[in-house]
Tab-separated table of C-alpha atoms (C1' of nucleotides) in Angstrom:
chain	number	residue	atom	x	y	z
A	11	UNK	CA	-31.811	37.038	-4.105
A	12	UNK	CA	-30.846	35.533	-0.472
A	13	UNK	CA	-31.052	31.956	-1.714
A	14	UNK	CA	-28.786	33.043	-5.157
A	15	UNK	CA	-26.439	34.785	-2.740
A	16	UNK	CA	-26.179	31.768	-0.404
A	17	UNK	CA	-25.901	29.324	-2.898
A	18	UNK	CA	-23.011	31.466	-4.243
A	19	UNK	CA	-21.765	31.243	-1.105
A	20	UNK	CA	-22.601	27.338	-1.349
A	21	UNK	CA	-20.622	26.960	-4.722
A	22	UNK	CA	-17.768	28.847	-3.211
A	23	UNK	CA	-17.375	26.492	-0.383
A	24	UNK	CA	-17.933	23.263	-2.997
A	25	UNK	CA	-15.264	24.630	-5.404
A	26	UNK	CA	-12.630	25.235	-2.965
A	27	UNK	CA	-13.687	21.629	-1.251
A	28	UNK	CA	-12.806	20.380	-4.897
A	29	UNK	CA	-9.925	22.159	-5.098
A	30	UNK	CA	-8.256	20.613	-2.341
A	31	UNK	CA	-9.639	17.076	-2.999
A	32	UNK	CA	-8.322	17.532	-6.637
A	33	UNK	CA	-4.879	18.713	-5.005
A	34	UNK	CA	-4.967	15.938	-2.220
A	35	UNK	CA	-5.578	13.026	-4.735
A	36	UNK	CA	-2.775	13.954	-7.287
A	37	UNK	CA	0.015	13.732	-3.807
A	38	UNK	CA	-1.668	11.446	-2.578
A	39	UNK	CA	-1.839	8.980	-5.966
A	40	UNK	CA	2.085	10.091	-6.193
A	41	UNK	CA	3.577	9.126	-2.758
A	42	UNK	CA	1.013	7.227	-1.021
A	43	UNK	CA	-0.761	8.907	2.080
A	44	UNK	CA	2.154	8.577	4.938
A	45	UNK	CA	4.400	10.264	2.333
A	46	UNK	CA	2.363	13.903	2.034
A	47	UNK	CA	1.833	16.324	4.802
A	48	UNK	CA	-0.982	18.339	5.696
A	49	UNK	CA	1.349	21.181	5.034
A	50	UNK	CA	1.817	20.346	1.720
A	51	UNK	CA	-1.430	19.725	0.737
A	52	UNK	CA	-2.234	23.249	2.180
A	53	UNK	CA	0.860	24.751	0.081
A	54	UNK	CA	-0.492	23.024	-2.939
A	55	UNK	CA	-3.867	23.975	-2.944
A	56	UNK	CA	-2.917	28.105	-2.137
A	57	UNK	CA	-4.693	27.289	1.422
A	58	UNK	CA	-3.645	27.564	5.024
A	59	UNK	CA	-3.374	24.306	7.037
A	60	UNK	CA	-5.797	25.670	9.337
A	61	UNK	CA	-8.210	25.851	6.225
A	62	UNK	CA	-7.792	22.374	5.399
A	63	UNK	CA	-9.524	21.549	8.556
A	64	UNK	CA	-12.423	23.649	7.795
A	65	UNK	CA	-13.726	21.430	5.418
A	66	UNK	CA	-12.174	18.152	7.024
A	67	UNK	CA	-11.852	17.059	10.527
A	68	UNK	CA	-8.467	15.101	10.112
A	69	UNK	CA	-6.106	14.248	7.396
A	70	UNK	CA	-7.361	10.758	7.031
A	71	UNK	CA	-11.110	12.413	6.633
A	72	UNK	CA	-9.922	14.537	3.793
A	73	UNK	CA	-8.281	10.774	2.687
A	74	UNK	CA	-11.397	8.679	3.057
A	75	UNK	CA	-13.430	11.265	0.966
A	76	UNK	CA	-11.102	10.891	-2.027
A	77	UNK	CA	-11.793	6.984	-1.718
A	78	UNK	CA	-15.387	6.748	-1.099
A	79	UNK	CA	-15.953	9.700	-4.017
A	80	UNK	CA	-13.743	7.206	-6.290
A	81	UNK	CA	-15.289	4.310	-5.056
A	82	UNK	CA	-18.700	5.449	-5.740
A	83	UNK	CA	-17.901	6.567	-9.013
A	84	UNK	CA	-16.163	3.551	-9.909
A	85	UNK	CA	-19.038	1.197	-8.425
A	86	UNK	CA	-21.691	3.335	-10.147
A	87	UNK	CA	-20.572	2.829	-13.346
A	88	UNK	CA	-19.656	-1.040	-13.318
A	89	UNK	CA	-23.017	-1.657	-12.356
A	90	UNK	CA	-24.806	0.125	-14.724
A	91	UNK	CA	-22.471	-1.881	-17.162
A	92	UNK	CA	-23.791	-4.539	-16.144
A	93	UNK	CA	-27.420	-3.493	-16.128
A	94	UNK	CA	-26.908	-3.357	-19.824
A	95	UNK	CA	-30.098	-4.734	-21.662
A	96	UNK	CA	-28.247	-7.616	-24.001
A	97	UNK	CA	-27.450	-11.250	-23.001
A	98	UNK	CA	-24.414	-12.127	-20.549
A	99	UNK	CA	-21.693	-12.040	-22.794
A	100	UNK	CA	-23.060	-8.391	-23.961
A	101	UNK	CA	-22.844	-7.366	-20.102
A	102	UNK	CA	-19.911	-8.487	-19.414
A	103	UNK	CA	-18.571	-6.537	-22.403
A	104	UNK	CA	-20.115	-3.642	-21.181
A	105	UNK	CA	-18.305	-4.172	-18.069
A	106	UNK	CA	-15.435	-4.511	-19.266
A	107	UNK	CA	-15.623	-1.320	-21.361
A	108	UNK	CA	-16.613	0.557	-18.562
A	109	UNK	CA	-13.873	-0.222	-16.546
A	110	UNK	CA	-11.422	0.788	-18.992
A	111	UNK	CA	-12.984	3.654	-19.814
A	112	UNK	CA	-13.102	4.884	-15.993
A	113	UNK	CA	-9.811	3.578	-15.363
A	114	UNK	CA	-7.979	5.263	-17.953
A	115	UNK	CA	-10.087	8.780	-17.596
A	116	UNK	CA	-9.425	8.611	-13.620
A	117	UNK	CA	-5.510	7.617	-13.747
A	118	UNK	CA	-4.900	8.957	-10.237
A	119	UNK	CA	-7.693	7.448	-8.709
A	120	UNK	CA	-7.072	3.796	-10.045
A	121	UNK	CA	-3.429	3.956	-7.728
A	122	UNK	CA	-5.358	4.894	-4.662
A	123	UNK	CA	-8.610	2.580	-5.370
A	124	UNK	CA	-6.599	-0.452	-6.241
A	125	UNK	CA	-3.836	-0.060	-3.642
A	126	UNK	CA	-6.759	0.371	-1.038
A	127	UNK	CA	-8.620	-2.448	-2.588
A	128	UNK	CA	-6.067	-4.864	-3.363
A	129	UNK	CA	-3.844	-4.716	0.102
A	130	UNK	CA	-6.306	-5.767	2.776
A	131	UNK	CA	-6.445	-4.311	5.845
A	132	UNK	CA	-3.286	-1.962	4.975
A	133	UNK	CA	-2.584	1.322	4.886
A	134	UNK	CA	-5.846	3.044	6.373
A	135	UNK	CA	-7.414	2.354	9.672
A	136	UNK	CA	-11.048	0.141	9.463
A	137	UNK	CA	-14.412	2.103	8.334
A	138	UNK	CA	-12.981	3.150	5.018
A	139	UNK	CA	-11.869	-0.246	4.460
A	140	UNK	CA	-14.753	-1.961	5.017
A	141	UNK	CA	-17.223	0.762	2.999
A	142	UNK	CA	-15.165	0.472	0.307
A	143	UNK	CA	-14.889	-3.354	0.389
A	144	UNK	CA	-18.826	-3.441	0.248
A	145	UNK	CA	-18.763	-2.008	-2.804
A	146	UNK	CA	-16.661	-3.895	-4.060
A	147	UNK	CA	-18.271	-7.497	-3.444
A	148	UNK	CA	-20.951	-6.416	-4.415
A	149	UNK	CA	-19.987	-5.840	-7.722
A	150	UNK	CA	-18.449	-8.770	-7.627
A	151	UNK	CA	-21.456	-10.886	-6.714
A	152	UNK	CA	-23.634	-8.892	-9.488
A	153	UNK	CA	-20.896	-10.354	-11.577
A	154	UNK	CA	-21.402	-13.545	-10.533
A	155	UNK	CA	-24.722	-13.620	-10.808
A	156	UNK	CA	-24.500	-12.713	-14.758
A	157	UNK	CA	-22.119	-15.773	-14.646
A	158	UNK	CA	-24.418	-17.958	-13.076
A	159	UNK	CA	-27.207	-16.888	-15.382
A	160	UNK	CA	-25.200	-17.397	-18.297
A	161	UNK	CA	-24.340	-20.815	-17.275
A	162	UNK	CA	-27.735	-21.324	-16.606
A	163	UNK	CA	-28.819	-20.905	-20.157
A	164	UNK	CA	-25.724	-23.104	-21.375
A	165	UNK	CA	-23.517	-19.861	-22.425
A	166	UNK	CA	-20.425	-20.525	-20.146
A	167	UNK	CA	-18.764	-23.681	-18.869
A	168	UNK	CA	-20.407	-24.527	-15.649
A	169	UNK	CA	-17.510	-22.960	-12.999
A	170	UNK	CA	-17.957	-21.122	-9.839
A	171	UNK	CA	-19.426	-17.968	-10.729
A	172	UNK	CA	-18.112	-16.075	-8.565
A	173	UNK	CA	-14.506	-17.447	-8.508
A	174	UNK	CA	-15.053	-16.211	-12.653
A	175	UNK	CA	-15.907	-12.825	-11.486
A	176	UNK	CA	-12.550	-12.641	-9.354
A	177	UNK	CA	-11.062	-14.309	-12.327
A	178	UNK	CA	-12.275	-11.454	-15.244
A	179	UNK	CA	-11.634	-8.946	-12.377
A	180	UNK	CA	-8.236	-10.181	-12.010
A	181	UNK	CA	-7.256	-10.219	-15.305
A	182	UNK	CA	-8.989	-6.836	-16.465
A	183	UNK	CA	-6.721	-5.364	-13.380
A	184	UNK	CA	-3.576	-7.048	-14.381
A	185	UNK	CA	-3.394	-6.009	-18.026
A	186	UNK	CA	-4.906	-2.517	-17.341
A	187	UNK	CA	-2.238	-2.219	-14.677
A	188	UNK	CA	-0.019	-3.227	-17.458
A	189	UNK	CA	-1.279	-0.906	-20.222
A	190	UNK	CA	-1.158	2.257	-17.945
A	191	UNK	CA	2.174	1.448	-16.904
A	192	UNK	CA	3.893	0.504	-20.198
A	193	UNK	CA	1.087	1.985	-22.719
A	194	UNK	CA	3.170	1.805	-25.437
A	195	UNK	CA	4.695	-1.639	-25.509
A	196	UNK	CA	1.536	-3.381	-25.852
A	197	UNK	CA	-1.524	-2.345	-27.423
A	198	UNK	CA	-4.828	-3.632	-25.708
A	199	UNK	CA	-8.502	-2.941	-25.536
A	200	UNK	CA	-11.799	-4.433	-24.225
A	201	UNK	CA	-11.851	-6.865	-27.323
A	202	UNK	CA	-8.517	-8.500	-26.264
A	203	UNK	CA	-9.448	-8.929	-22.157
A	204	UNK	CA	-12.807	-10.328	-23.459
A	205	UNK	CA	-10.965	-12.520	-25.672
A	206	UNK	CA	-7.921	-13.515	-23.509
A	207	UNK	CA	-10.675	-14.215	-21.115
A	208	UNK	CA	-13.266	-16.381	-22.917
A	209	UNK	CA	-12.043	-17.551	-25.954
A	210	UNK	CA	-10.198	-21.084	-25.680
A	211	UNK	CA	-6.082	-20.869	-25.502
A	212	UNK	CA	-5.041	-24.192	-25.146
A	213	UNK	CA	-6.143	-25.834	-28.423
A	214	UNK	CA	-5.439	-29.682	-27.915
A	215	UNK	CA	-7.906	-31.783	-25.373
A	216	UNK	CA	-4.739	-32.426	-23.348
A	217	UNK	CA	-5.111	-30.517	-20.305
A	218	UNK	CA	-5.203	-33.413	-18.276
A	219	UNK	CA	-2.443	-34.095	-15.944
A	220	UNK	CA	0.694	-36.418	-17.066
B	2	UNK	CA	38.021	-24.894	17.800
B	3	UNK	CA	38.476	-21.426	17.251
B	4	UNK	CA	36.627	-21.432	14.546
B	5	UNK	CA	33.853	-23.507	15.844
B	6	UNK	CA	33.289	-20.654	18.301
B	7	UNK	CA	33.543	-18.036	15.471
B	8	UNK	CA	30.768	-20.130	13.635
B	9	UNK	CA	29.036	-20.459	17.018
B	10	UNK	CA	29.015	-16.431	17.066
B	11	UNK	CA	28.231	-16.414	13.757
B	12	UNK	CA	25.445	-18.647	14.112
B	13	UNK	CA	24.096	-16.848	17.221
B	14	UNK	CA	24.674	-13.464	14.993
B	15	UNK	CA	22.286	-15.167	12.335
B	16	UNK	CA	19.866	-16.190	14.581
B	17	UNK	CA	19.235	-13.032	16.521
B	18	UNK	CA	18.670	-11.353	12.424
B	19	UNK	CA	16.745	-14.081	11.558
B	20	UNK	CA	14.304	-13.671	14.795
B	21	UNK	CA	14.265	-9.666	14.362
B	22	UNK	CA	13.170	-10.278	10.953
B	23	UNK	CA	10.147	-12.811	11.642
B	24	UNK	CA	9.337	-10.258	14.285
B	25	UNK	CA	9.165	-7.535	11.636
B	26	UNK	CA	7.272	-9.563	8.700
B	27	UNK	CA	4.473	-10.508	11.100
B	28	UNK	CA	4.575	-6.781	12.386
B	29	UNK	CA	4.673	-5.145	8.826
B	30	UNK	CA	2.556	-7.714	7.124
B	31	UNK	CA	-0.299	-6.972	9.327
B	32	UNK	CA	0.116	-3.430	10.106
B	33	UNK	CA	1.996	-1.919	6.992
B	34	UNK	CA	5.319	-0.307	7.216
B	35	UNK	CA	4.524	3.162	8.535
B	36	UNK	CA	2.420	1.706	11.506
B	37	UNK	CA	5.043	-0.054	12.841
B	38	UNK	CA	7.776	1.292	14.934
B	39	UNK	CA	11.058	0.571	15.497
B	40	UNK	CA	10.620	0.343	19.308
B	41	UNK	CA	7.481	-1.853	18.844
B	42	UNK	CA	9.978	-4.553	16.489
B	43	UNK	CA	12.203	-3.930	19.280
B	44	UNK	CA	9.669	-5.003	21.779
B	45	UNK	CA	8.225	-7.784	20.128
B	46	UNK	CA	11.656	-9.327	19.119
B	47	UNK	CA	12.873	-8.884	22.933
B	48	UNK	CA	15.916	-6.388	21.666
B	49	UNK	CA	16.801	-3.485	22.459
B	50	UNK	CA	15.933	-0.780	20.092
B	51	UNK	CA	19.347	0.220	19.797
B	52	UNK	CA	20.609	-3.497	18.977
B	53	UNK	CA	18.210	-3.529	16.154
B	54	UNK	CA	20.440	-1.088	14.549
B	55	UNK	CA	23.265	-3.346	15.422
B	56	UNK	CA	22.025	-5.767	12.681
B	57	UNK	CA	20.057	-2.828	10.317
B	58	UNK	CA	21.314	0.119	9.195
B	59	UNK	CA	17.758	1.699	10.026
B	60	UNK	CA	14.005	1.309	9.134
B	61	UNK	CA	13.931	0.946	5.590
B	62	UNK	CA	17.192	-1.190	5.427
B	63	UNK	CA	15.221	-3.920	7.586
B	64	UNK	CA	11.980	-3.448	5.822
B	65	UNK	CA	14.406	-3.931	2.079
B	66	UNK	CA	16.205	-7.007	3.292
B	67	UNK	CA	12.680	-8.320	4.457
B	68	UNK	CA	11.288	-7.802	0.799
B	69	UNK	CA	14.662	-9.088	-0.984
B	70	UNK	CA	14.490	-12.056	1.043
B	71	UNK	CA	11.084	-12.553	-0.175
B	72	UNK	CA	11.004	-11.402	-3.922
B	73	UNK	CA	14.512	-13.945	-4.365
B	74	UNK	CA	12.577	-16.694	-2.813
B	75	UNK	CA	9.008	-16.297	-4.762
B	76	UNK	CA	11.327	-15.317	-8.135
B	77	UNK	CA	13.337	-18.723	-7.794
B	78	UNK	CA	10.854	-21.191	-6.824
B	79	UNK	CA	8.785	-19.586	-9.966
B	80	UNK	CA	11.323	-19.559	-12.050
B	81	UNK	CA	12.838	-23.092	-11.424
B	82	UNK	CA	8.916	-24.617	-11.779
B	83	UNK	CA	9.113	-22.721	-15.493
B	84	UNK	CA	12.182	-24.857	-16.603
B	85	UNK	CA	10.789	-27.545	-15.651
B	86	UNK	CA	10.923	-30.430	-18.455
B	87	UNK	CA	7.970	-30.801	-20.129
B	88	UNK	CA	5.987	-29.204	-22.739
B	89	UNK	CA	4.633	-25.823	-22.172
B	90	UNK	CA	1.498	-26.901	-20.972
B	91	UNK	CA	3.325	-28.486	-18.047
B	92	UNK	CA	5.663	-25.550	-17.099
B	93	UNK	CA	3.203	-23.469	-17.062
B	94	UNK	CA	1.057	-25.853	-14.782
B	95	UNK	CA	4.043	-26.187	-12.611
B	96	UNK	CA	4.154	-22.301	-12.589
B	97	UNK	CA	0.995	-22.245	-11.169
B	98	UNK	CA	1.200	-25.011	-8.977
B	99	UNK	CA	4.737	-23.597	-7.524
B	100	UNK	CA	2.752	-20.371	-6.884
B	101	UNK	CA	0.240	-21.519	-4.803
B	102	UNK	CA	2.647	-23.407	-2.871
B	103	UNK	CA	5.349	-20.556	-2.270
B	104	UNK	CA	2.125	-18.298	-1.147
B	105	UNK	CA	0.397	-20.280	1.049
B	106	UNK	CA	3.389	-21.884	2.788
B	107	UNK	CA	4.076	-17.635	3.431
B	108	UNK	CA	0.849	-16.027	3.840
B	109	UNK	CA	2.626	-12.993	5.614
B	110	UNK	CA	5.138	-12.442	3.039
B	111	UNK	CA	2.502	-12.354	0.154
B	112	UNK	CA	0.923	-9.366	1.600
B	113	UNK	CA	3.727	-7.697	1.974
B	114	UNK	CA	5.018	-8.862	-1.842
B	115	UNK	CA	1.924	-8.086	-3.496
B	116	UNK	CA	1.084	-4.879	-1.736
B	117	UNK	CA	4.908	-3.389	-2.947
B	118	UNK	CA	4.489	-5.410	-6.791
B	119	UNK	CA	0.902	-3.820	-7.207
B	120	UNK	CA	1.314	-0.336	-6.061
B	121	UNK	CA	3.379	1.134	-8.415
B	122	UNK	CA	6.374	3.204	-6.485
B	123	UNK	CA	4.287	3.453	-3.738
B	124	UNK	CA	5.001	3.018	0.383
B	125	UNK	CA	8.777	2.498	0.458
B	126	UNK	CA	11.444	4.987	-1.414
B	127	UNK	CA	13.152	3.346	-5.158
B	128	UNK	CA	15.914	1.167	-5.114
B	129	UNK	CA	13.931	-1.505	-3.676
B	130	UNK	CA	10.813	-0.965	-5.745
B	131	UNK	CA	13.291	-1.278	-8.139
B	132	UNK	CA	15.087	-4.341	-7.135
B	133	UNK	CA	11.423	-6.174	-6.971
B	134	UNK	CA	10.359	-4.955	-10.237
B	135	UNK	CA	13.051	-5.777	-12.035
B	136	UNK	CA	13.070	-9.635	-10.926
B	137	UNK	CA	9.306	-9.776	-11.546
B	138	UNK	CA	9.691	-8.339	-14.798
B	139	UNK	CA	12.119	-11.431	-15.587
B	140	UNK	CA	9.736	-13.837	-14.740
B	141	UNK	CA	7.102	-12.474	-16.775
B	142	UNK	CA	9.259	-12.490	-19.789
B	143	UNK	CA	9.859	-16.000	-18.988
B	144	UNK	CA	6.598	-16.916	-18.858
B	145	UNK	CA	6.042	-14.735	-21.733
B	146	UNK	CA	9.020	-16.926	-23.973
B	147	UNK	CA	6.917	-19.631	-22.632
B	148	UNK	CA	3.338	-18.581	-24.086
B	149	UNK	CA	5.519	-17.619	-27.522
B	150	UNK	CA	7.208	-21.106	-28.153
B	151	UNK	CA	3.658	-23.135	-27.124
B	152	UNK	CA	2.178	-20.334	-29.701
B	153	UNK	CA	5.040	-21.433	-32.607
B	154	UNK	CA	4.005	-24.933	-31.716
B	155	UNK	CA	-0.001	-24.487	-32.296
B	156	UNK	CA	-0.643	-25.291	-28.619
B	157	UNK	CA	-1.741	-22.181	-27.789
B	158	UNK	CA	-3.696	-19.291	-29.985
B	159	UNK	CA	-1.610	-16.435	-31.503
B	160	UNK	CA	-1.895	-13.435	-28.361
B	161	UNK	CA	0.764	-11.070	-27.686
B	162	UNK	CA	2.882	-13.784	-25.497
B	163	UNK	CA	3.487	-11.003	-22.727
B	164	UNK	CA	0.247	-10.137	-22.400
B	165	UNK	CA	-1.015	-13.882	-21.943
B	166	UNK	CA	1.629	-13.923	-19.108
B	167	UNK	CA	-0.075	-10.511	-17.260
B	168	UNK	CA	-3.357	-11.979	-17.961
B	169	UNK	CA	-2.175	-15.453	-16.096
B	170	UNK	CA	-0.224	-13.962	-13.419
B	171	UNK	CA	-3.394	-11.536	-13.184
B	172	UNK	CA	-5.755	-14.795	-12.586
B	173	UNK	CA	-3.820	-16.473	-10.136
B	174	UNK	CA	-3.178	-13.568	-8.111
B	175	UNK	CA	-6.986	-12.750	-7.837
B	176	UNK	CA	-7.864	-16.400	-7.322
B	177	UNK	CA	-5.314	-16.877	-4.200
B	178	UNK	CA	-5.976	-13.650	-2.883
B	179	UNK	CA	-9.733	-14.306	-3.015
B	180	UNK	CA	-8.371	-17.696	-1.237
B	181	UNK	CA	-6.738	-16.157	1.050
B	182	UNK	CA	-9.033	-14.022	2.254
B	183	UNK	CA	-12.280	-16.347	1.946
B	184	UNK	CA	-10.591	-19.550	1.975
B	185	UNK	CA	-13.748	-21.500	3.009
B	186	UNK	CA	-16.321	-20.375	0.672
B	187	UNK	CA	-14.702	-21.304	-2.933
B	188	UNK	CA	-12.978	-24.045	-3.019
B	189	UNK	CA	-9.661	-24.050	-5.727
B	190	UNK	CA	-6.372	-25.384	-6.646
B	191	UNK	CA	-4.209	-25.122	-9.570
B	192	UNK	CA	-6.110	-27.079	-11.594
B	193	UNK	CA	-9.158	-24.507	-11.429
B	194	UNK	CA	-6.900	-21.531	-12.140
B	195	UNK	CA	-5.317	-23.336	-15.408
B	196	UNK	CA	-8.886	-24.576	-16.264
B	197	UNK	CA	-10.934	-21.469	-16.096
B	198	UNK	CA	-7.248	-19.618	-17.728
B	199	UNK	CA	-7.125	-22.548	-20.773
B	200	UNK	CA	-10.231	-24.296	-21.379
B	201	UNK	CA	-13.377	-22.478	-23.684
B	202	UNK	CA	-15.245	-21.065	-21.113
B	203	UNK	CA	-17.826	-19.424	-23.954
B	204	UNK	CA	-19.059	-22.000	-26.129
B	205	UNK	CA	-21.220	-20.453	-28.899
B	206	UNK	CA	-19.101	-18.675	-31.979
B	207	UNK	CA	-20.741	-15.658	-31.102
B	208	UNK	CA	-18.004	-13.435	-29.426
B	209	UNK	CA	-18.252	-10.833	-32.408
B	210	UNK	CA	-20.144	-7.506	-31.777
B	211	UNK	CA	-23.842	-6.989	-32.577
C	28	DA	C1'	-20.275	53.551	10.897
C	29	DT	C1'	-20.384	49.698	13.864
C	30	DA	C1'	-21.126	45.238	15.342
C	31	DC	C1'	-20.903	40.683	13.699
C	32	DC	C1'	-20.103	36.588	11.424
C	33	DT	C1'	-17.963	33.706	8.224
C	34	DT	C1'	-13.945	32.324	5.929
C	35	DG	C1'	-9.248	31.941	5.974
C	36	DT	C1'	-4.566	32.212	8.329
C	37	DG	C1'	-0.168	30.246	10.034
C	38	DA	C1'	2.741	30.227	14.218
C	39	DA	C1'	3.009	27.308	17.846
C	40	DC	C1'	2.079	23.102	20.335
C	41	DC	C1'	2.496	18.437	21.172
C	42	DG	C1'	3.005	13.713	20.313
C	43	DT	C1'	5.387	10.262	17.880
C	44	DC	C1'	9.239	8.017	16.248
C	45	DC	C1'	13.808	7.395	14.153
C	46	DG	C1'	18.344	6.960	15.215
C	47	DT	C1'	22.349	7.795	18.587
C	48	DC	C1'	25.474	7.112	22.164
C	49	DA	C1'	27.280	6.547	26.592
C	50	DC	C1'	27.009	2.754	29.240
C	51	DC	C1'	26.313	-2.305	31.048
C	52	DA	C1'	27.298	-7.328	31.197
C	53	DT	C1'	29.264	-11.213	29.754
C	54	DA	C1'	33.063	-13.754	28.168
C	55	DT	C1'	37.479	-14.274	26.422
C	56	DG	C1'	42.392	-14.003	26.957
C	57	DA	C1'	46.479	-12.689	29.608
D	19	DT	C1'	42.206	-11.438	38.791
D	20	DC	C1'	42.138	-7.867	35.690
D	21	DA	C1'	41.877	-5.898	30.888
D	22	DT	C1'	39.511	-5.839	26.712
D	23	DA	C1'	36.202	-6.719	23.310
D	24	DT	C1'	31.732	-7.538	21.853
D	25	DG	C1'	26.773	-7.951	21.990
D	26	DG	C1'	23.240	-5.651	24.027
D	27	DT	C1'	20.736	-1.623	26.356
D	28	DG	C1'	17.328	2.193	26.646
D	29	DA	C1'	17.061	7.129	27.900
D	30	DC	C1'	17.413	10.983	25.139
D	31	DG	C1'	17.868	14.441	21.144
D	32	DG	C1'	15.941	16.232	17.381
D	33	DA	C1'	12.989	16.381	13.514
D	34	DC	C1'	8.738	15.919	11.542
D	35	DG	C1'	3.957	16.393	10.977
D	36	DG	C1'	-0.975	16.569	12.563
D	37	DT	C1'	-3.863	19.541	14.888
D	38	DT	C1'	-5.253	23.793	17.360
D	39	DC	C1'	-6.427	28.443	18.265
D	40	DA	C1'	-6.087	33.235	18.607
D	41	DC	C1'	-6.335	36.381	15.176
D	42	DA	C1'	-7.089	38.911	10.468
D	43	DA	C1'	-9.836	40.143	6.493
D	44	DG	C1'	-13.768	40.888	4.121
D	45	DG	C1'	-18.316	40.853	3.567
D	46	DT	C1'	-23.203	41.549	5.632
D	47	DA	C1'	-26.837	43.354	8.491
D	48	DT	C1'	-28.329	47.050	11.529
DNA sequence: ATACCTTGTGAACCGTCCGTCACCATATGA
DNA sequence: TCATATGGTGACGGACGGTTCACAAGGTAT
């Protein structure tokens, strides 16, 4: 009976923590983190400032929450993509996959992850920045290292692995970018990155220069 | 001689905006544009603050005529390398080539470029965003008309031309900003980029699914 | 019923920063 | 030499927004 009433209590304290996170990310995707106040974040969530700093110690610890939570999430599943039983190309479909699939389920999350990813040092002070690029490469060396392997075993034209992983990354980002941004225009799905990507373009033997 | 005096002025006038606004690129480029102040651009530039608003109507005015600056020199430099002469092959190599060349000759503007073409309507209020977007819209559908007439002509395989031009841009901006950032480690130059974005990079038939 | 504690409140405080404006200094012209 | 204009100055006003803290409300234990 204590430990049910407590962990009511608990749940209470977890849900309202949500609640605000869930709040704070939708401004926070919209305007960018300069551009929303603590005072509006309170207003939006139906809680006093002063409550906001119950559950975080500053605004930018209620901000690096929402990007490691996303960043975990994100990181979680690309791995386990890529921990797929199946040969390279079958793991780097699964990749793929994954990433659309959290990308278009976590809209407001992909502004904040990819801003914060893409622009360096920017925005935020260090810390977040660097726990969040961690993650990042390494997912990009696991990547890699599925590169390498296929390579290895004569699958994929002998390049830099890693500079393939940026390269798949890249491209996944740009035309996901595209496809949440003009969705109709274009239609796209895993099958077209993975093809873009590995299937050959230029049909002649004449890439060599002049 | 009068007006060699007026041009002197004029000149002076010119110079003092020029300096303010290499004072500001560095400052905003490595800081972002809420964690710089006016008085610290003042400062740095040896003005006044007040003189600052001599030559910009405020804040964001500076910070727009920064990014014009830079979005009309990256958008003509790409789009002049696209009409090149020369099959499609080459303007598209010459795309890439003028690309690397615009962003490593301004390593400080790309940050700032990228950051405001990636993130949506983030940081700075529209008008600009708008500005920006609309130029790099034009040069995708340029590059895009290029991907369709290399497609009429066999060079290329039938993908939706537009898309083929996000999935390039998408490469090359991954591949310099990995540069960038790590230029040791991975070596690169155009040539990789149009390699690993042309050539057959999987080599059995076996893209289908299971 | 009373003391107590936890959760929530929001007015007020304080620092920061944008933008202004009255005021120099230099130079140009009379 | 004096008047005027122009480029330059920087202390200051005012607004905004993050953070605090004294207090309220509601539940819990004694």
């Amino acid at each position: 009976m204590e430990n049910t009433r407590l962990s009511r209590k608990e749940r209470e304290y977890l849900r309202h923590r949500q609640e605000i996170l869930k709040v704070a990310l939708k401004l926070f995707s919209g305007k960018g983190f300069h551009n929303v106040s603590m005072h509006e974040i309170a207003t939006a969530s139906e809680f006093a400032v002063g409550t906001l700093y119950k559950f975080f110690s500053n605004k930018e610890a209620l901000y690096s929450a929402l990007m490691i939570d996303a960043s975990k999430a994100f990181h979680s599943s690309l791995m386990a993509a890529l921990a797929t039983s199946g040969n390279e190309m079958e793991k780097i479909r699964a990749c793929v996959e994954a990433k659309i699939k959290v990308f278009t389920e976590n809209l407001d999350y992909v502004r904040l992850y990819l801003s914060e990813t893409r622009t360096a040092s920017f925005n935020i002070k260090a810390g977040l920045d660097i726990d969040i690029k961690v993650r990042y490469e390494e997912f990009l060396e696991k990547l890699a290292r599925v590169f390498e392997s296929g390579i290895k075993k004569r699958l994929f034209k002998a390049f830099d692995p890693y500079l393939l992983a940026v390269a798949l990354d890249g491209i996944s980002n740009a035309l996901l970018f595209q496809h949440i941004e003009h969705s109709d225009a274009h239609p796209f799905d895993a099958d077209l990155i993975v093809n873009i990507f590995f299937q050959q373009i230029y049909k002649e033997g004449e890439t060599r220069d002049e």
